[in-house]
Every structure is written in C-alpha cells, then in structure tokens.
Short mmCIF file of C-alpha atoms in Angstrom, two decimals:
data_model
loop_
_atom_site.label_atom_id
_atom_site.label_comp_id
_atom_site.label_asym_id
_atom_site.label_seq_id
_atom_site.Cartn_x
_atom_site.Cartn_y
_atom_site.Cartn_z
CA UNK A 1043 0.56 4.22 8.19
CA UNK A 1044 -0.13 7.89 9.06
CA UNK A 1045 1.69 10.47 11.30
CA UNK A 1046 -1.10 10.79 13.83
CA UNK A 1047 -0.80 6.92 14.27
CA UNK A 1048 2.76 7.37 15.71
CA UNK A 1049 3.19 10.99 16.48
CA UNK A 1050 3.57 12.24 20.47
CA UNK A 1051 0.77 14.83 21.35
CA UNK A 1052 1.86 16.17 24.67
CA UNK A 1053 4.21 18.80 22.72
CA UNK A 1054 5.59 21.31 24.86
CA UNK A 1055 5.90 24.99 23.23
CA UNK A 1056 7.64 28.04 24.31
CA UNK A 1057 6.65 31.73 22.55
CA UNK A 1058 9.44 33.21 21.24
CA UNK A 1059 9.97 35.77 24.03
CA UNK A 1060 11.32 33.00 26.55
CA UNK A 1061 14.52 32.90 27.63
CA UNK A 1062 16.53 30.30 26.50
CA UNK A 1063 17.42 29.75 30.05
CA UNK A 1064 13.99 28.74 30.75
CA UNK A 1065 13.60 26.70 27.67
CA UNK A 1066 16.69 24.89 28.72
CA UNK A 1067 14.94 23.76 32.00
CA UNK A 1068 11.64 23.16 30.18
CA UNK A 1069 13.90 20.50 27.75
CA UNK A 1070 15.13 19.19 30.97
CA UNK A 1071 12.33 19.03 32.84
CA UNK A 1072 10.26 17.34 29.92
CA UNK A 1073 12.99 15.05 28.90
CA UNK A 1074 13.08 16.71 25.39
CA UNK A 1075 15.20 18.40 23.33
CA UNK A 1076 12.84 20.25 20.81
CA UNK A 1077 10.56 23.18 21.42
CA UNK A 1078 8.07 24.87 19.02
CA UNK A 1079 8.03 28.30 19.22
CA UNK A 1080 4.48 29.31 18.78
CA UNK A 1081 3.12 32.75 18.61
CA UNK A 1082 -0.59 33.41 18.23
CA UNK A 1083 -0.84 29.58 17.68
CA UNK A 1084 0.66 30.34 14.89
CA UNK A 1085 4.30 28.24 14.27
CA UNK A 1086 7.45 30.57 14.13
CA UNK A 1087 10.38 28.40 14.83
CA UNK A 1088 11.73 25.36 16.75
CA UNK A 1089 14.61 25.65 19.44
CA UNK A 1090 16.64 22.70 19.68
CA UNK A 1091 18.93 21.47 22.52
CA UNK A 1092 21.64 22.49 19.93
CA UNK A 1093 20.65 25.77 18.75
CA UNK A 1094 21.02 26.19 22.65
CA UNK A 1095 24.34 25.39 22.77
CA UNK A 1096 25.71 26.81 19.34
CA UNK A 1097 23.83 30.20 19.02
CA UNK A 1098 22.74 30.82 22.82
CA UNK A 1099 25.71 29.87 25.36
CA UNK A 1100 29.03 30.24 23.35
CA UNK A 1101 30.61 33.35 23.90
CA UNK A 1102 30.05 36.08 26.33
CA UNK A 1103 26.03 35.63 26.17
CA UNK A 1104 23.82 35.48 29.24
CA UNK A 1105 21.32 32.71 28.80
CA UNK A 1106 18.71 34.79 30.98
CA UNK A 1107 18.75 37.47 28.84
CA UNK A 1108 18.90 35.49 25.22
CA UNK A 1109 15.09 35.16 23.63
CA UNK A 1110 13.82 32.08 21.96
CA UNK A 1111 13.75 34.39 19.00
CA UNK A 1112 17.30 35.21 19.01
CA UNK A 1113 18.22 31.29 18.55
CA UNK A 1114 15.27 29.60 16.82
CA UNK A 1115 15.35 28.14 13.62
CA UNK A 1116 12.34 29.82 11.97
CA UNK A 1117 10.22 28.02 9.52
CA UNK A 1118 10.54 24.46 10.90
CA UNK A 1119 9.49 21.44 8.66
CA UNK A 1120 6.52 20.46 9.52
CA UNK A 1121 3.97 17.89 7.74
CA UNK A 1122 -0.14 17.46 8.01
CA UNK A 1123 -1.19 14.17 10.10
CA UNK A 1124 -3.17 12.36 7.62
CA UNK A 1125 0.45 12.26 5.90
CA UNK A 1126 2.38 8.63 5.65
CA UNK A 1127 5.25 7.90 7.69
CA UNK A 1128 7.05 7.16 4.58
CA UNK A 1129 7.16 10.61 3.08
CA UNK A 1130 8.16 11.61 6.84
CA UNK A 1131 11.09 9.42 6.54
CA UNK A 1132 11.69 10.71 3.30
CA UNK A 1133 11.68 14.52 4.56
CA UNK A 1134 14.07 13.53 7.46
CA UNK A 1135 16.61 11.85 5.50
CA UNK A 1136 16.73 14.83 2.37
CA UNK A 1137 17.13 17.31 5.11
CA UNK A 1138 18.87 15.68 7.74
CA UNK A 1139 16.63 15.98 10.70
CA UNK A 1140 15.27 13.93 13.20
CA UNK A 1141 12.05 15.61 14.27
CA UNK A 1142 9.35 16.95 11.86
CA UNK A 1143 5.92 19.12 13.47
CA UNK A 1144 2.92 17.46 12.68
CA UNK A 1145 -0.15 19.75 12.24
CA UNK A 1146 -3.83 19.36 11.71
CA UNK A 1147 -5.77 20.56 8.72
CA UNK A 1148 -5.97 23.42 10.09
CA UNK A 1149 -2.56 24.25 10.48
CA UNK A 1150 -2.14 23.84 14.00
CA UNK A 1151 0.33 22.22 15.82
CA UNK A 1152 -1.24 18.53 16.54
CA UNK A 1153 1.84 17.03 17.56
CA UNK A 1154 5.83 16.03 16.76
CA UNK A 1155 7.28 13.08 15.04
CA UNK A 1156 10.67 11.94 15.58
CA UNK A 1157 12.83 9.49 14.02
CA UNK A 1158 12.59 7.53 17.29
CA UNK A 1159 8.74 7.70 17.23
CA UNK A 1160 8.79 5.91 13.15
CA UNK A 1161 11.57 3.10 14.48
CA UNK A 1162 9.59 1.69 17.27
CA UNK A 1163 6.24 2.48 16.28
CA UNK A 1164 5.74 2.49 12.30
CA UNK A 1165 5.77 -1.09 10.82
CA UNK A 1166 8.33 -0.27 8.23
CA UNK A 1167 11.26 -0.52 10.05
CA UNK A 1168 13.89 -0.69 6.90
CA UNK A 1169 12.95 2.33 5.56
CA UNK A 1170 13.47 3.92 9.65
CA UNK A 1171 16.75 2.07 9.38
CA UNK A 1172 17.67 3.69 6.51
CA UNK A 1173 16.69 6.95 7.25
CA UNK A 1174 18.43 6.98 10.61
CA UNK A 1175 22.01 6.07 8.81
CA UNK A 1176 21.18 8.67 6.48
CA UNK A 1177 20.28 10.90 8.48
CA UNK A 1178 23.09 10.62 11.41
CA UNK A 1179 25.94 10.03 8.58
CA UNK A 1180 25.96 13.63 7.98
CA UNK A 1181 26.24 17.02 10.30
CA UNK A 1182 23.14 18.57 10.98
CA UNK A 1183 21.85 21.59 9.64
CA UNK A 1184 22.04 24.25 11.83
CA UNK A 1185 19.54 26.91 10.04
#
C-alpha cells in the first residue's frame, strides 16, 4: 500500500514568519497539532503542538511576538507518495515520530501521514502496532 492511499491532503501550512500565537489557534481551530512551515512552496520546518510549548511559551516569551522560525524544527522527515506505508512505519519507529510529510515528485508538499492515518487505514495493522509501541515507548525528539 502507498502513502497517497492513506495520507490526509487538506494540510494546513503556516510560513515561517507567523506567530506562534496564531499557529496555536490555527492547531486549534483545525484540530491538529502539526504545521508545515512552507516558504516559497518550498518546505523549511514543521511546528508541533510541542515545540509550542517547550521552545515558544516557557519562560518570559510573548507568544505574539515569537516567529514560526524561532521554534520550528527545520528539515522535517518527509517521504514521496508513491512510497509504501511500510518504510513509513519504518521511518517513524527509527526516529520516533508520529507524523511524516508526504510530497509529490516534485517535491511539493502533497499531504501528511500520521501514525493514526497507517493504524486505521493501511491493512497491515501489526506492523502499525508495532510501530506505535515503539514509537511512544521512548521521549520524543525535540530537534
């Protein structure tokens, strides 16, 4: 089974000039708590519920002033369509994620893939089993 058989398409992106204040209510708003960042449809970075939490509110920082730049995770994992939901399982599990951006031959962002998406939707739901314990036995990187 491939990626763009299971993947979400109605992504939500931010550039990386937002403030994490808005991307907070743009999570909220679209039940979400990933956002590429994307600048010149080009893919710079992800922003994460957490990197919200750990890098944009703790201290004495103002969350209207913080950028999306200041608190993404640059170079997110991503992983062409036409690839098998196996090797995404396999990505999430040796780097202990739950979401991998899908792109298009072209390099453009054609969608997200979460571990969610591969245990209800792909028909190999051992190896989404595994991956999940793998995956939520140990902390997440934080980038």
């Amino acid at each position: 089974m491939k990626l763009k058989q299971i993947m979400s398409t109605e992504v939500r992106t931010i550039a990386p000039g937002t403030a994490v204040s808005r991307a907070a209510e743009i999570m909220r708003m679209a039940n979400v708590g990933y956002l590429p960042v994307v600048e010149e449809d080009e893919i710079v970075g992800v922003v994460t519920d957490r990197d919200l939490v750990v890098r944009a509110i703790t201290g004495d920082k103002d969350p209207r002033r913080v950028l999306a730049r200041e608190v993404m995770t640059p170079e997110p994992r991503t992983m062409n369509q036409n690839a098998s939901v196996c090797d995404s399982v396999t990505l999430m599990r040796n780097n202990r994620i739950r979401r991998i951006l899908v792109v298009d031959d072209d390099e453009m962002l054609a969608g997200v893939v979460t571990l969610t998406d591969v245990a209800l939707r792909a028909h190999e739901p051992i190896q989404s089993g595994t991956a999940l314990l793998s995956i939520c036995a140990q902390p997440a990187l934080v980038g």
